[in-house]
One Martini backbone bead per residue (centre of mass of N, CA, C, O) as a GRO file, in nm:
protein
  419
    1MET     BB    1  -1.664  -5.859  -0.341
    2GLU     BB    2  -1.630  -6.140  -0.490
    3ASN     BB    3  -1.388  -6.320  -0.346
    4GLY     BB    4  -1.247  -6.043  -0.223
    5SER     BB    5  -1.265  -5.888  -0.487
    6LYS     BB    6  -1.128  -5.614  -0.742
    7LYS     BB    7  -1.332  -5.396  -0.918
    8ARG     BB    8  -1.291  -5.303  -1.256
    9TRP     BB    9  -1.324  -5.025  -1.350
   10GLY     BB   10  -1.393  -4.788  -1.672
   11PHE     BB   11  -1.332  -4.539  -1.468
   12GLN     BB   12  -1.234  -4.180  -1.408
   13GLY     BB   13  -1.156  -3.904  -1.345
   14ASN     BB   14  -1.101  -3.564  -1.462
   15GLN     BB   15  -0.788  -3.411  -1.406
   16GLU     BB   16  -0.802  -3.161  -1.565
   17LEU     BB   17  -1.054  -3.089  -1.509
   18ASN     BB   18  -0.945  -2.999  -1.212
   19MET     BB   19  -0.695  -2.825  -1.283
   20ALA     BB   20  -0.853  -2.603  -1.425
   21ALA     BB   21  -1.048  -2.554  -1.182
   22ALA     BB   22  -0.863  -2.420  -0.958
   23VAL     BB   23  -0.772  -2.143  -1.134
   24THR     BB   24  -1.044  -2.012  -1.086
   25ILE     BB   25  -1.216  -1.776  -0.902
   26ARG     BB   26  -1.380  -2.026  -0.752
   27GLY     BB   27  -1.184  -2.162  -0.656
   28VAL     BB   28  -0.972  -1.953  -0.512
   29LEU     BB   29  -1.192  -1.837  -0.312
   30GLY     BB   30  -1.302  -2.098  -0.168
   31LYS     BB   31  -1.042  -2.156  -0.042
   32VAL     BB   32  -1.061  -1.892   0.132
   33MET     BB   33  -1.338  -1.931   0.271
   34LEU     BB   34  -1.216  -2.152   0.431
   35ASN     BB   35  -1.113  -1.945   0.624
   36LEU     BB   36  -1.327  -1.868   0.816
   37SER     BB   37  -1.468  -1.755   1.077
   38GLU     BB   38  -1.717  -1.865   1.326
   39GLU     BB   39  -1.662  -1.633   1.525
   40ASP     BB   40  -1.696  -1.430   1.331
   41ASN     BB   41  -1.974  -1.194   1.393
   42ARG     BB   42  -1.890  -1.038   1.125
   43PRO     BB   43  -1.925  -0.912   0.814
   44VAL     BB   44  -1.862  -1.013   0.533
   45ILE     BB   45  -1.655  -0.887   0.291
   46PRO     BB   46  -1.658  -0.874  -0.067
   47LEU     BB   47  -1.341  -0.841  -0.213
   48GLY     BB   48  -1.309  -1.083  -0.528
   49HIS     BB   49  -1.557  -0.973  -0.702
   50GLY     BB   50  -1.824  -0.921  -0.952
   51ASP     BB   51  -2.058  -0.886  -0.769
   52PRO     BB   52  -2.315  -0.600  -0.703
   53SER     BB   53  -2.628  -0.741  -0.644
   54ALA     BB   54  -2.639  -0.728  -0.306
   55PHE     BB   55  -2.685  -0.414  -0.346
   56PRO     BB   56  -2.888  -0.189  -0.354
   57CYS     BB   57  -2.765   0.013  -0.513
   58PHE     BB   58  -2.694  -0.231  -0.718
   59ARG     BB   59  -3.011  -0.209  -0.854
   60THR     BB   60  -3.199  -0.310  -1.119
   61THR     BB   61  -3.402  -0.227  -1.312
   62PRO     BB   62  -3.766  -0.196  -1.368
   63VAL     BB   63  -3.681  -0.256  -1.668
   64ALA     BB   64  -3.621  -0.551  -1.640
   65GLU     BB   65  -3.803  -0.660  -1.443
   66ASP     BB   66  -4.059  -0.571  -1.655
   67ALA     BB   67  -3.942  -0.763  -1.885
   68ILE     BB   68  -3.946  -1.043  -1.731
   69ALA     BB   69  -4.278  -1.006  -1.611
   70ASP     BB   70  -4.409  -1.010  -1.936
   71ALA     BB   71  -4.283  -1.288  -2.076
   72VAL     BB   72  -4.352  -1.448  -1.917
   73ARG     BB   73  -4.647  -1.418  -1.904
   74SER     BB   74  -4.740  -1.423  -2.221
   75ALA     BB   75  -4.613  -1.740  -2.297
   76LYS     BB   76  -4.405  -1.698  -2.587
   77PHE     BB   77  -4.182  -1.826  -2.380
   78ASN     BB   78  -4.130  -2.166  -2.375
   79SER     BB   79  -3.975  -2.241  -2.600
   80TYR     BB   80  -3.749  -2.295  -2.721
   81ALA     BB   81  -3.469  -2.165  -2.942
   82PRO     BB   82  -3.265  -2.060  -3.145
   83THR     BB   83  -2.940  -2.125  -3.176
   84VAL     BB   84  -2.881  -1.810  -3.169
   85GLY     BB   85  -3.149  -1.670  -3.174
   86LEU     BB   86  -3.363  -1.469  -3.146
   87LEU     BB   87  -3.420  -1.202  -3.331
   88PRO     BB   88  -3.521  -0.946  -3.232
   89ALA     BB   89  -3.272  -0.981  -3.004
   90ARG     BB   90  -3.056  -0.939  -3.206
   91ARG     BB   91  -3.186  -0.669  -3.302
   92ALA     BB   92  -3.111  -0.541  -3.029
   93VAL     BB   93  -2.795  -0.559  -3.017
   94ALA     BB   94  -2.725  -0.447  -3.304
   95GLU     BB   95  -2.798  -0.190  -3.180
   96TYR     BB   96  -2.681  -0.118  -2.905
   97LEU     BB   97  -2.431  -0.143  -3.038
   98CYS     BB   98  -2.398   0.034  -3.275
   99ARG     BB   99  -2.375   0.339  -3.124
  100ASP     BB  100  -2.068   0.293  -3.201
  101LEU     BB  101  -2.039   0.227  -3.429
  102PRO     BB  102  -1.996   0.345  -3.783
  103TYR     BB  103  -2.176   0.090  -3.859
  104GLN     BB  104  -2.364  -0.211  -3.942
  105LEU     BB  105  -2.523  -0.472  -3.700
  106SER     BB  106  -2.669  -0.734  -3.759
  107PRO     BB  107  -2.784  -1.023  -3.665
  108ASP     BB  108  -2.609  -1.238  -3.803
  109ASP     BB  109  -2.358  -1.113  -3.594
  110ILE     BB  110  -2.532  -1.235  -3.396
  111TYR     BB  111  -2.477  -1.429  -3.072
  112LEU     BB  112  -2.631  -1.593  -2.802
  113THR     BB  113  -2.609  -1.658  -2.454
  114ILE     BB  114  -2.500  -1.808  -2.121
  115GLY     BB  115  -2.305  -1.554  -2.146
  116CYS     BB  116  -2.052  -1.491  -2.175
  117THR     BB  117  -1.882  -1.766  -2.124
  118GLN     BB  118  -1.975  -1.877  -2.370
  119ALA     BB  119  -1.832  -1.732  -2.555
  120ILE     BB  120  -1.598  -1.809  -2.493
  121GLU     BB  121  -1.614  -2.150  -2.519
  122ILE     BB  122  -1.676  -2.137  -2.797
  123MET     BB  123  -1.386  -1.973  -2.900
  124ILE     BB  124  -1.207  -2.214  -2.794
  125GLN     BB  125  -1.348  -2.451  -2.954
  126VAL     BB  126  -1.330  -2.326  -3.251
  127LEU     BB  127  -0.973  -2.292  -3.231
  128ALA     BB  128  -0.923  -2.539  -3.136
  129ARG     BB  129  -0.595  -2.702  -3.238
  130PRO     BB  130  -0.350  -2.852  -3.353
  131GLY     BB  131  -0.087  -2.648  -3.228
  132ALA     BB  132  -0.258  -2.428  -3.105
  133ASN     BB  133  -0.263  -2.094  -3.005
  134ILE     BB  134  -0.300  -1.814  -2.722
  135LEU     BB  135  -0.313  -1.480  -2.677
  136LEU     BB  136  -0.273  -1.374  -2.315
  137PRO     BB  137  -0.370  -1.193  -2.064
  138ARG     BB  138  -0.110  -1.026  -1.826
  139PRO     BB  139  -0.332  -1.001  -1.677
  140GLY     BB  140  -0.644  -1.180  -1.596
  141PHE     BB  141  -0.920  -1.419  -1.699
  142PRO     BB  142  -0.907  -1.762  -1.623
  143PHE     BB  143  -1.117  -1.874  -1.787
  144TYR     BB  144  -0.908  -1.900  -2.070
  145GLU     BB  145  -0.691  -2.067  -1.880
  146ALA     BB  146  -0.958  -2.311  -1.835
  147ARG     BB  147  -1.032  -2.365  -2.105
  148ALA     BB  148  -0.783  -2.433  -2.288
  149ALA     BB  149  -0.732  -2.672  -2.120
  150ALA     BB  150  -0.965  -2.861  -2.185
  151ASP     BB  151  -0.902  -2.795  -2.533
  152ASN     BB  152  -0.570  -2.809  -2.580
  153LEU     BB  153  -0.477  -2.504  -2.594
  154GLU     BB  154  -0.244  -2.298  -2.635
  155VAL     BB  155  -0.074  -2.082  -2.419
  156ARG     BB  156   0.003  -1.745  -2.421
  157HIS     BB  157   0.189  -1.455  -2.221
  158PHE     BB  158   0.102  -1.130  -2.210
  159ASP     BB  159   0.165  -0.830  -2.079
  160LEU     BB  160   0.059  -0.550  -1.880
  161LEU     BB  161   0.172  -0.200  -1.822
  162PRO     BB  162   0.155  -0.039  -1.546
  163GLU     BB  163   0.324   0.177  -1.626
  164HIS     BB  164   0.099   0.163  -1.848
  165GLY     BB  165  -0.198   0.180  -1.825
  166TRP     BB  166  -0.231  -0.167  -1.891
  167GLU     BB  167  -0.093  -0.158  -2.193
  168VAL     BB  168   0.014  -0.359  -2.379
  169ASP     BB  169   0.192  -0.528  -2.520
  170LEU     BB  170   0.338  -0.547  -2.870
  171GLU     BB  171   0.629  -0.661  -2.853
  172ALA     BB  172   0.518  -0.942  -2.721
  173VAL     BB  173   0.338  -1.030  -2.907
  174LYS     BB  174   0.500  -1.052  -3.158
  175ALA     BB  175   0.717  -1.273  -2.993
  176LEU     BB  176   0.475  -1.517  -2.939
  177ALA     BB  177   0.410  -1.563  -3.220
  178ASP     BB  178   0.289  -1.756  -3.525
  179GLU     BB  179   0.149  -2.015  -3.732
  180ASN     BB  180  -0.016  -2.116  -3.441
  181THR     BB  181  -0.213  -1.832  -3.407
  182VAL     BB  182  -0.539  -1.712  -3.334
  183ALA     BB  183  -0.554  -1.518  -3.077
  184MET     BB  184  -0.611  -1.212  -2.904
  185VAL     BB  185  -0.685  -1.094  -2.609
  186ILE     BB  186  -0.893  -0.864  -2.468
  187ILE     BB  187  -0.998  -0.659  -2.171
  188ASN     BB  188  -1.252  -0.412  -2.193
  189PRO     BB  189  -1.280  -0.318  -1.931
  190GLY     BB  190  -1.076  -0.436  -1.736
  191ASN     BB  191  -0.989  -0.763  -1.578
  192PRO     BB  192  -0.845  -0.618  -1.335
  193SER     BB  193  -0.689  -0.334  -1.359
  194GLY     BB  194  -0.891  -0.089  -1.405
  195SER     BB  195  -0.909  -0.034  -1.729
  196VAL     BB  196  -0.862   0.222  -2.028
  197PHE     BB  197  -0.869   0.162  -2.372
  198THR     BB  198  -0.784   0.376  -2.622
  199TYR     BB  199  -0.813   0.460  -2.963
  200GLU     BB  200  -0.491   0.407  -3.022
  201HIS     BB  201  -0.426   0.135  -2.898
  202LEU     BB  202  -0.652  -0.032  -3.023
  203LYS     BB  203  -0.544   0.059  -3.353
  204LYS     BB  204  -0.269  -0.124  -3.260
  205VAL     BB  205  -0.392  -0.363  -3.247
  206ALA     BB  206  -0.539  -0.381  -3.479
  207GLU     BB  207  -0.201  -0.376  -3.641
  208THR     BB  208  -0.072  -0.624  -3.508
  209ALA     BB  209  -0.303  -0.860  -3.607
  210ARG     BB  210  -0.271  -0.797  -3.906
  211LYS     BB  211  -0.030  -0.872  -3.911
  212LEU     BB  212   0.013  -1.165  -3.780
  213GLY     BB  213  -0.272  -1.308  -3.869
  214ILE     BB  214  -0.522  -1.238  -3.624
  215MET     BB  215  -0.746  -1.209  -3.404
  216VAL     BB  216  -1.008  -1.006  -3.178
  217ILE     BB  217  -1.076  -1.078  -2.856
  218SER     BB  218  -1.345  -0.889  -2.708
  219ASP     BB  219  -1.381  -0.834  -2.393
  220GLU     BB  220  -1.670  -0.618  -2.260
  221VAL     BB  221  -1.852  -0.673  -2.000
  222TYR     BB  222  -1.749  -0.417  -1.917
  223GLY     BB  223  -1.893  -0.172  -2.074
  224HIS     BB  224  -1.932   0.139  -2.008
  225LEU     BB  225  -1.748   0.122  -1.702
  226ALA     BB  226  -1.693   0.432  -1.749
  227PHE     BB  227  -1.500   0.701  -1.504
  228GLY     BB  228  -1.287   0.860  -1.647
  229SER     BB  229  -1.070   1.041  -1.898
  230LYS     BB  230  -1.195   0.747  -2.061
  231PRO     BB  231  -1.308   0.619  -2.299
  232PHE     BB  232  -1.527   0.390  -2.426
  233VAL     BB  233  -1.398   0.151  -2.693
  234PRO     BB  234  -1.497  -0.040  -2.930
  235MET     BB  235  -1.350  -0.288  -3.087
  236GLY     BB  236  -1.534  -0.297  -3.376
  237VAL     BB  237  -1.474  -0.050  -3.486
  238PHE     BB  238  -1.157  -0.233  -3.640
  239GLY     BB  239  -1.291  -0.417  -3.811
  240SER     BB  240  -1.132  -0.331  -4.094
  241ILE     BB  241  -0.878  -0.434  -4.036
  242VAL     BB  242  -0.998  -0.676  -3.842
  243PRO     BB  243  -1.110  -0.936  -3.672
  244ILE     BB  244  -1.374  -0.945  -3.465
  245VAL     BB  245  -1.433  -1.090  -3.168
  246THR     BB  246  -1.729  -1.008  -2.955
  247VAL     BB  247  -1.786  -1.043  -2.596
  248GLY     BB  248  -2.125  -0.992  -2.368
  249SER     BB  249  -2.390  -0.894  -2.189
  250ILE     BB  250  -2.576  -0.762  -1.875
  251SER     BB  251  -2.438  -0.835  -1.644
  252LYS     BB  252  -2.253  -0.549  -1.528
  253ARG     BB  253  -2.439  -0.268  -1.658
  254TRP     BB  254  -2.751  -0.433  -1.511
  255VAL     BB  255  -2.685  -0.614  -1.228
  256VAL     BB  256  -2.688  -0.958  -1.388
  257PRO     BB  257  -2.521  -1.229  -1.339
  258GLY     BB  258  -2.809  -1.441  -1.315
  259TRP     BB  259  -2.923  -1.439  -1.606
  260ARG     BB  260  -2.707  -1.505  -1.841
  261LEU     BB  261  -2.741  -1.260  -2.108
  262GLY     BB  262  -2.520  -1.269  -2.385
  263TRP     BB  263  -2.275  -1.230  -2.620
  264LEU     BB  264  -2.169  -1.296  -2.968
  265VAL     BB  265  -1.931  -1.101  -3.227
  266THR     BB  266  -1.888  -1.003  -3.594
  267ASN     BB  267  -1.630  -0.784  -3.670
  268ASP     BB  268  -1.644  -0.834  -4.007
  269LEU     BB  269  -1.630  -0.647  -4.300
  270ASN     BB  270  -1.404  -0.891  -4.491
  271GLY     BB  271  -1.560  -1.191  -4.432
  272ILE     BB  272  -1.322  -1.381  -4.287
  273LEU     BB  273  -1.480  -1.560  -4.118
  274ARG     BB  274  -1.587  -1.689  -4.305
  275LYS     BB  275  -1.461  -1.792  -4.497
  276SER     BB  276  -1.256  -1.987  -4.319
  277GLY     BB  277  -1.525  -2.100  -4.095
  278VAL     BB  278  -1.595  -1.995  -3.806
  279VAL     BB  279  -1.892  -1.929  -3.834
  280GLU     BB  280  -1.977  -2.259  -3.902
  281SER     BB  281  -1.891  -2.322  -3.595
  282ILE     BB  282  -2.000  -2.148  -3.399
  283ILE     BB  283  -2.253  -2.258  -3.461
  284SER     BB  284  -2.175  -2.567  -3.424
  285SER     BB  285  -2.172  -2.511  -3.129
  286LEU     BB  286  -2.433  -2.462  -3.041
  287ASN     BB  287  -2.563  -2.693  -3.113
  288ILE     BB  288  -2.441  -2.869  -2.886
  289SER     BB  289  -2.509  -2.627  -2.650
  290SER     BB  290  -2.707  -2.468  -2.490
  291ASP     BB  291  -2.961  -2.145  -2.359
  292PRO     BB  292  -3.081  -1.959  -2.328
  293ALA     BB  293  -3.325  -1.795  -2.181
  294THR     BB  294  -3.627  -1.712  -2.345
  295PHE     BB  295  -3.721  -1.542  -2.200
  296ILE     BB  296  -3.462  -1.347  -2.173
  297GLN     BB  297  -3.478  -1.327  -2.501
  298GLY     BB  298  -3.787  -1.153  -2.447
  299ALA     BB  299  -3.669  -0.895  -2.254
  300VAL     BB  300  -3.398  -0.735  -2.421
  301PRO     BB  301  -3.520  -0.509  -2.609
  302GLU     BB  302  -3.677  -0.357  -2.339
  303ILE     BB  303  -3.394  -0.335  -2.208
  304LEU     BB  304  -3.216  -0.189  -2.469
  305GLU     BB  305  -3.406   0.051  -2.488
  306LYS     BB  306  -3.578   0.094  -2.184
  307THR     BB  307  -3.313   0.231  -2.068
  308LYS     BB  308  -3.234   0.502  -1.866
  309GLU     BB  309  -2.939   0.698  -1.826
  310ASP     BB  310  -2.965   0.725  -1.490
  311PHE     BB  311  -2.918   0.415  -1.433
  312PHE     BB  312  -2.602   0.407  -1.504
  313SER     BB  313  -2.502   0.691  -1.387
  314ASN     BB  314  -2.548   0.597  -1.110
  315THR     BB  315  -2.384   0.365  -1.136
  316ILE     BB  316  -2.118   0.554  -1.175
  317SER     BB  317  -2.097   0.706  -0.971
  318ILE     BB  318  -2.016   0.474  -0.743
  319LEU     BB  319  -1.749   0.396  -0.877
  320ARG     BB  320  -1.613   0.631  -0.868
  321GLU     BB  321  -1.645   0.654  -0.486
  322CYS     BB  322  -1.506   0.374  -0.490
  323ALA     BB  323  -1.253   0.429  -0.628
  324ASP     BB  324  -1.211   0.676  -0.424
  325ILE     BB  325  -1.168   0.549  -0.199
  326ILE     BB  326  -0.930   0.275  -0.254
  327HIS     BB  327  -0.731   0.475  -0.339
  328ASP     BB  328  -0.696   0.646  -0.051
  329ARG     BB  329  -0.667   0.395   0.141
  330ILE     BB  330  -0.410   0.280   0.053
  331LYS     BB  331  -0.220   0.452   0.108
  332GLY     BB  332  -0.259   0.360   0.454
  333ILE     BB  333  -0.150   0.066   0.366
  334PRO     BB  334   0.212   0.017   0.302
  335CYS     BB  335   0.205  -0.299   0.174
  336ILE     BB  336   0.045  -0.158  -0.082
  337THR     BB  337  -0.007  -0.111  -0.419
  338CYS     BB  338  -0.101   0.177  -0.691
  339PRO     BB  339  -0.015   0.200  -1.020
  340GLN     BB  340  -0.323   0.243  -1.067
  341LYS     BB  341  -0.649   0.413  -1.150
  342PRO     BB  342  -0.903   0.334  -1.158
  343GLU     BB  343  -1.174   0.376  -1.472
  344GLY     BB  344  -1.261   0.061  -1.493
  345SER     BB  345  -1.487  -0.136  -1.422
  346MET     BB  346  -1.440  -0.331  -1.039
  347PHE     BB  347  -1.120  -0.269  -1.045
  348VAL     BB  348  -0.783  -0.382  -0.849
  349MET     BB  349  -0.408  -0.412  -0.880
  350VAL     BB  350  -0.232  -0.468  -0.601
  351LYS     BB  351   0.027  -0.472  -0.433
  352LEU     BB  352   0.276  -0.646  -0.237
  353ASN     BB  353   0.458  -0.595   0.051
  354LEU     BB  354   0.655  -0.865   0.213
  355SER     BB  355   0.864  -0.715   0.353
  356LEU     BB  356   0.673  -0.560   0.593
  357LEU     BB  357   0.582  -0.847   0.661
  358GLU     BB  358   0.580  -1.061   0.918
  359ASP     BB  359   0.437  -1.421   0.841
  360ILE     BB  360   0.420  -1.373   0.478
  361ASP     BB  361   0.498  -1.528   0.194
  362ASP     BB  362   0.217  -1.460   0.016
  363ASP     BB  363  -0.075  -1.400  -0.167
  364VAL     BB  364  -0.238  -1.612  -0.028
  365GLU     BB  365  -0.118  -1.619   0.276
  366PHE     BB  366  -0.269  -1.359   0.296
  367CYS     BB  367  -0.602  -1.412   0.222
  368MET     BB  368  -0.601  -1.654   0.464
  369LYS     BB  369  -0.562  -1.453   0.705
  370LEU     BB  370  -0.743  -1.273   0.649
  371SER     BB  371  -1.035  -1.418   0.632
  372LYS     BB  372  -0.988  -1.541   0.914
  373GLU     BB  373  -0.934  -1.241   1.102
  374GLU     BB  374  -1.178  -1.039   0.924
  375SER     BB  375  -1.361  -1.103   0.685
  376VAL     BB  376  -1.205  -1.082   0.401
  377ILE     BB  377  -1.228  -1.073   0.037
  378VAL     BB  378  -0.950  -1.162  -0.139
  379LEU     BB  379  -0.782  -1.191  -0.485
  380PRO     BB  380  -0.495  -1.394  -0.533
  381GLY     BB  381  -0.319  -1.284  -0.805
  382VAL     BB  382  -0.209  -1.573  -0.930
  383ALA     BB  383  -0.567  -1.585  -1.030
  384VAL     BB  384  -0.457  -1.361  -1.304
  385GLY     BB  385  -0.099  -1.373  -1.317
  386MET     BB  386   0.026  -1.223  -1.030
  387LYS     BB  387   0.241  -1.241  -0.810
  388ASN     BB  388   0.185  -1.065  -0.476
  389TRP     BB  389  -0.110  -0.970  -0.549
  390LEU     BB  390  -0.439  -0.800  -0.610
  391ARG     BB  391  -0.758  -0.816  -0.600
  392VAL     BB  392  -0.968  -0.568  -0.562
  393THR     BB  393  -1.320  -0.470  -0.530
  394PHE     BB  394  -1.566  -0.170  -0.519
  395ALA     BB  395  -1.868  -0.324  -0.554
  396ILE     BB  396  -1.952  -0.169  -0.325
  397ASP     BB  397  -2.061  -0.035  -0.073
  398PRO     BB  398  -1.917   0.212   0.052
  399PRO     BB  399  -1.943   0.112   0.387
  400SER     BB  400  -1.801  -0.164   0.308
  401LEU     BB  401  -1.582  -0.034   0.176
  402GLU     BB  402  -1.449   0.122   0.435
  403ASP     BB  403  -1.446  -0.144   0.629
  404GLY     BB  404  -1.243  -0.334   0.432
  405LEU     BB  405  -1.020  -0.180   0.493
  406GLY     BB  406  -0.987  -0.123   0.741
  407ARG     BB  407  -0.912  -0.428   0.814
  408ILE     BB  408  -0.646  -0.423   0.604
  409LYS     BB  409  -0.523  -0.245   0.786
  410ALA     BB  410  -0.499  -0.392   1.088
  411PHE     BB  411  -0.354  -0.652   0.946
  412TYR     BB  412  -0.146  -0.502   0.910
  413GLN     BB  413  -0.029  -0.434   1.206
  414ARG     BB  414  -0.086  -0.744   1.276
  415HIS     BB  415   0.204  -0.796   1.033
  416ALA     BB  416   0.440  -0.650   1.100
  417LYS     BB  417   0.713  -0.580   1.110
  418LYS     BB  418   0.954  -0.530   1.303
  419GLU     BB  419   1.246  -0.318   1.436
   0.00000   0.00000   0.00000
């Protein structure tokens, strides 16, 4: 600078944004992966994320691939789409979701988004106002916390109860809520718990929310990925009891997370969301944000209508096999215990017993050392709200899963406390 003086610039980085990003799954996994050893020639086993698309056994259906190609080649979907999404795509999503509901959805109840994450962003933005708070599950999906922090929406956590199949602690919900509470979030099938809520439990959630005067945001991105004794029940079934906003996508059921096509749905038979201005604000938020790629919207009707049941049943069969493997093998690793066999989604929560380990102080150190020594990536439980737990995905091909769990067992044996 001139005369050696320092120039004072009028800008700087947003530290609050940096802090919010640091607690996301991507942020935490990024740090764990930095510990991978370049000297280990074995393949990295990714047990930390929910993206099985890299494994051939989880490849999406040719119906979806052909639908995308046809949409691109038609040259009908090269322009901007309407703010809320293309009408044929919204109509197809409405018809798809109605298969499991006791009432009809209108295309006007459907808003297309860039994956489920944008649907979450929109709802947090819509609900954020000075003094407001939102109730989030613990363990949960930390993107909710990150977005709430970025939008200055206070977060209050209610526990999911592992001893009761990770059901919502409804008494805690009642105790947390006050006149400034705007919504509660549930994730079903559960990320990261691997649980599937029963019809009876979901009804109690709806009745509790109604008494408190709050909406339920139901994250169903893993919808229909249920392989235990409980069937998947969409929260929208209870749209006559309380206003429900459902968020979902094609990412998980069709195994195409990179296609980024999701939806936000208002299940609100009493019109409360429209009367309160929430619907108007959803549209306003969409007006100042980006849209899903138009050609993907163009492909959605064919994807939803023509995918055959055998594709879904094959995915469920693999997930069930992998859930059995992980539940079985964990029994042979003394330092981790599984309180509930996974019944849905792609994850399981396991508790660390640090008293059995010699030189590991917490879940983060466990994952850092596991990454370095065994090239296995697991998510520390602190990232999803439960310190000294681990979230492990089983949505990879069975041989790789067996390999990864064998390496975790070897890691335990190397670090086990000597008697």
